[in-house]
Amino acid sequence: MIARIWNGKTNLEDEKAYEQFMRERAVPDYSQTPGFVKLLFLKRTDDRFAYFELITFWKNVEVIKNFAGEDHEKAKYYPEDQNYLLEFPEKVIHFEVFAQ
């Protein structure tokens, strides 16, 4: 199993709207991809920003490519992300899950 990790940041006032957007748009998109196992969506805030960490779990790299494209290390964004995110990291990180 492979863990795919992405992070993002919004202004604090966009936290709830972005969280709702991700629940309605991104989570179903991930969930409908064959080979998807599960996800964890984490967040924390300080007095200015909301920080998001998305960890998705996949059966193998090939199924990640079905979701993200041949360059599976490239982050996948939705057009609506422009409304919320302050930064757009180009790459995600992958780890092999060896125990759980």
PDB file of C-alpha atoms in Angstrom:
ATOM      1  CA  MET A   1       0.000   0.000   0.000  1.00  0.00           C
ATOM      2  CA  ILE A   2       1.183   3.523  -0.795  1.00  0.00           C
ATOM      3  CA  ALA A   3       0.455   6.687   1.225  1.00  0.00           C
ATOM      4  CA  ARG A   4       0.238   9.921  -0.792  1.00  0.00           C
ATOM      5  CA  ILE A   5       0.664  13.105   1.257  1.00  0.00           C
ATOM      6  CA  TRP A   6      -0.294  16.633   0.223  1.00  0.00           C
ATOM      7  CA  ASN A   7      -0.537  19.838   2.247  1.00  0.00           C
ATOM      8  CA  GLY A   8      -2.192  23.192   1.720  1.00  0.00           C
ATOM      9  CA  LYS A   9      -2.885  26.485   3.462  1.00  0.00           C
ATOM     10  CA  THR A  10      -5.824  28.902   3.458  1.00  0.00           C
ATOM     11  CA  ASN A  11      -6.613  32.146   5.189  1.00  0.00           C
ATOM     12  CA  LEU A  12      -8.383  31.469   8.468  1.00  0.00           C
ATOM     13  CA  GLU A  13     -11.631  32.975   7.176  1.00  0.00           C
ATOM     14  CA  ASP A  14     -11.665  30.393   4.332  1.00  0.00           C
ATOM     15  CA  GLU A  15     -11.129  27.373   6.582  1.00  0.00           C
ATOM     16  CA  LYS A  16     -14.741  26.192   6.845  1.00  0.00           C
ATOM     17  CA  ALA A  17     -15.551  26.856   3.185  1.00  0.00           C
ATOM     18  CA  TYR A  18     -12.485  24.935   2.031  1.00  0.00           C
ATOM     19  CA  GLU A  19     -13.250  22.087   4.397  1.00  0.00           C
ATOM     20  CA  GLN A  20     -16.785  21.875   2.983  1.00  0.00           C
ATOM     21  CA  PHE A  21     -15.507  22.056  -0.589  1.00  0.00           C
ATOM     22  CA  MET A  22     -13.097  19.199   0.047  1.00  0.00           C
ATOM     23  CA  ARG A  23     -15.851  17.076   1.587  1.00  0.00           C
ATOM     24  CA  GLU A  24     -18.187  17.686  -1.340  1.00  0.00           C
ATOM     25  CA  ARG A  25     -15.746  17.642  -4.259  1.00  0.00           C
ATOM     26  CA  ALA A  26     -12.433  15.992  -3.448  1.00  0.00           C
ATOM     27  CA  VAL A  27     -13.426  13.186  -1.083  1.00  0.00           C
ATOM     28  CA  PRO A  28     -15.954  11.696  -3.543  1.00  0.00           C
ATOM     29  CA  ASP A  29     -13.407  12.031  -6.376  1.00  0.00           C
ATOM     30  CA  TYR A  30     -10.807  10.089  -4.433  1.00  0.00           C
ATOM     31  CA  SER A  31     -13.329   7.532  -3.204  1.00  0.00           C
ATOM     32  CA  GLN A  32     -14.565   6.706  -6.702  1.00  0.00           C
ATOM     33  CA  THR A  33     -11.096   5.888  -8.043  1.00  0.00           C
ATOM     34  CA  PRO A  34     -10.457   2.132  -8.324  1.00  0.00           C
ATOM     35  CA  GLY A  35      -7.581   1.162  -6.050  1.00  0.00           C
ATOM     36  CA  PHE A  36      -8.276   3.893  -3.506  1.00  0.00           C
ATOM     37  CA  VAL A  37      -8.170   2.490   0.044  1.00  0.00           C
ATOM     38  CA  LYS A  38      -8.907   5.352   2.465  1.00  0.00           C
ATOM     39  CA  LEU A  39      -7.989   8.892   3.404  1.00  0.00           C
ATOM     40  CA  LEU A  40      -7.226  11.042   6.402  1.00  0.00           C
ATOM     41  CA  PHE A  41      -7.841  14.766   6.162  1.00  0.00           C
ATOM     42  CA  LEU A  42      -6.121  16.712   8.917  1.00  0.00           C
ATOM     43  CA  LYS A  43      -6.197  20.406   9.784  1.00  0.00           C
ATOM     44  CA  ARG A  44      -4.810  22.814  12.305  1.00  0.00           C
ATOM     45  CA  THR A  45      -5.040  26.562  12.708  1.00  0.00           C
ATOM     46  CA  ASP A  46      -3.095  29.411  14.143  1.00  0.00           C
ATOM     47  CA  ASP A  47      -4.287  32.993  14.487  1.00  0.00           C
ATOM     48  CA  ARG A  48      -3.958  33.675  10.711  1.00  0.00           C
ATOM     49  CA  PHE A  49      -4.061  30.471   8.673  1.00  0.00           C
ATOM     50  CA  ALA A  50      -5.625  27.045   8.402  1.00  0.00           C
ATOM     51  CA  TYR A  51      -3.237  24.252   7.438  1.00  0.00           C
ATOM     52  CA  PHE A  52      -4.471  21.082   5.761  1.00  0.00           C
ATOM     53  CA  GLU A  53      -2.744  17.727   5.413  1.00  0.00           C
ATOM     54  CA  LEU A  54      -4.319  15.106   3.175  1.00  0.00           C
ATOM     55  CA  ILE A  55      -3.071  11.538   3.422  1.00  0.00           C
ATOM     56  CA  THR A  56      -4.574   9.126   0.929  1.00  0.00           C
ATOM     57  CA  PHE A  57      -3.882   5.413   0.777  1.00  0.00           C
ATOM     58  CA  TRP A  58      -3.750   3.448  -2.470  1.00  0.00           C
ATOM     59  CA  LYS A  59      -3.193  -0.187  -3.412  1.00  0.00           C
ATOM     60  CA  ASN A  60      -0.102   0.651  -5.509  1.00  0.00           C
ATOM     61  CA  VAL A  61       1.561   3.309  -7.659  1.00  0.00           C
ATOM     62  CA  GLU A  62      -0.313   2.249 -10.791  1.00  0.00           C
ATOM     63  CA  VAL A  63      -3.688   3.122  -9.267  1.00  0.00           C
ATOM     64  CA  ILE A  64      -2.293   6.481  -8.142  1.00  0.00           C
ATOM     65  CA  LYS A  65      -1.437   7.143 -11.789  1.00  0.00           C
ATOM     66  CA  ASN A  66      -5.075   6.431 -12.687  1.00  0.00           C
ATOM     67  CA  PHE A  67      -6.030   9.237 -10.305  1.00  0.00           C
ATOM     68  CA  ALA A  68      -3.195  11.743 -10.668  1.00  0.00           C
ATOM     69  CA  GLY A  69      -1.771  11.032 -14.116  1.00  0.00           C
ATOM     70  CA  GLU A  70       1.451   9.499 -15.341  1.00  0.00           C
ATOM     71  CA  ASP A  71       3.524  12.003 -13.323  1.00  0.00           C
ATOM     72  CA  HIS A  72       2.035  10.648 -10.099  1.00  0.00           C
ATOM     73  CA  GLU A  73       4.255  12.866  -7.938  1.00  0.00           C
ATOM     74  CA  LYS A  74       2.591  15.988  -9.315  1.00  0.00           C
ATOM     75  CA  ALA A  75      -0.095  17.433  -7.034  1.00  0.00           C
ATOM     76  CA  LYS A  76      -3.640  17.352  -8.359  1.00  0.00           C
ATOM     77  CA  TYR A  77      -5.720  20.520  -8.000  1.00  0.00           C
ATOM     78  CA  TYR A  78      -9.314  21.416  -8.745  1.00  0.00           C
ATOM     79  CA  PRO A  79     -10.210  24.730 -10.436  1.00  0.00           C
ATOM     80  CA  GLU A  80     -12.041  25.781  -7.259  1.00  0.00           C
ATOM     81  CA  ASP A  81      -8.811  25.527  -5.249  1.00  0.00           C
ATOM     82  CA  GLN A  82      -7.924  28.967  -6.652  1.00  0.00           C
ATOM     83  CA  ASN A  83     -10.694  30.371  -4.430  1.00  0.00           C
ATOM     84  CA  TYR A  84      -9.104  29.098  -1.217  1.00  0.00           C
ATOM     85  CA  LEU A  85      -5.475  28.017  -1.321  1.00  0.00           C
ATOM     86  CA  LEU A  86      -2.632  30.452  -0.732  1.00  0.00           C
ATOM     87  CA  GLU A  87       0.095  28.149  -2.079  1.00  0.00           C
ATOM     88  CA  PHE A  88       0.157  25.384  -4.664  1.00  0.00           C
ATOM     89  CA  PRO A  89       2.932  22.896  -3.930  1.00  0.00           C
ATOM     90  CA  GLU A  90       3.890  21.184  -7.174  1.00  0.00           C
ATOM     91  CA  LYS A  91       4.717  17.796  -5.702  1.00  0.00           C
ATOM     92  CA  VAL A  92       3.277  15.361  -3.207  1.00  0.00           C
ATOM     93  CA  ILE A  93       5.210  12.819  -1.150  1.00  0.00           C
ATOM     94  CA  HIS A  94       4.717   9.055  -1.334  1.00  0.00           C
ATOM     95  CA  PHE A  95       5.577   6.485   1.313  1.00  0.00           C
ATOM     96  CA  GLU A  96       5.270   2.732   1.224  1.00  0.00           C
ATOM     97  CA  VAL A  97       3.115   1.551   4.138  1.00  0.00           C
ATOM     98  CA  PHE A  98       4.907  -1.404   5.688  1.00  0.00           C
ATOM     99  CA  ALA A  99       2.859  -1.788   8.883  1.00  0.00           C
ATOM    100  CA  GLN A 100      -0.468  -0.621  10.284  1.00  0.00           C
TER     101      GLN A 100
END
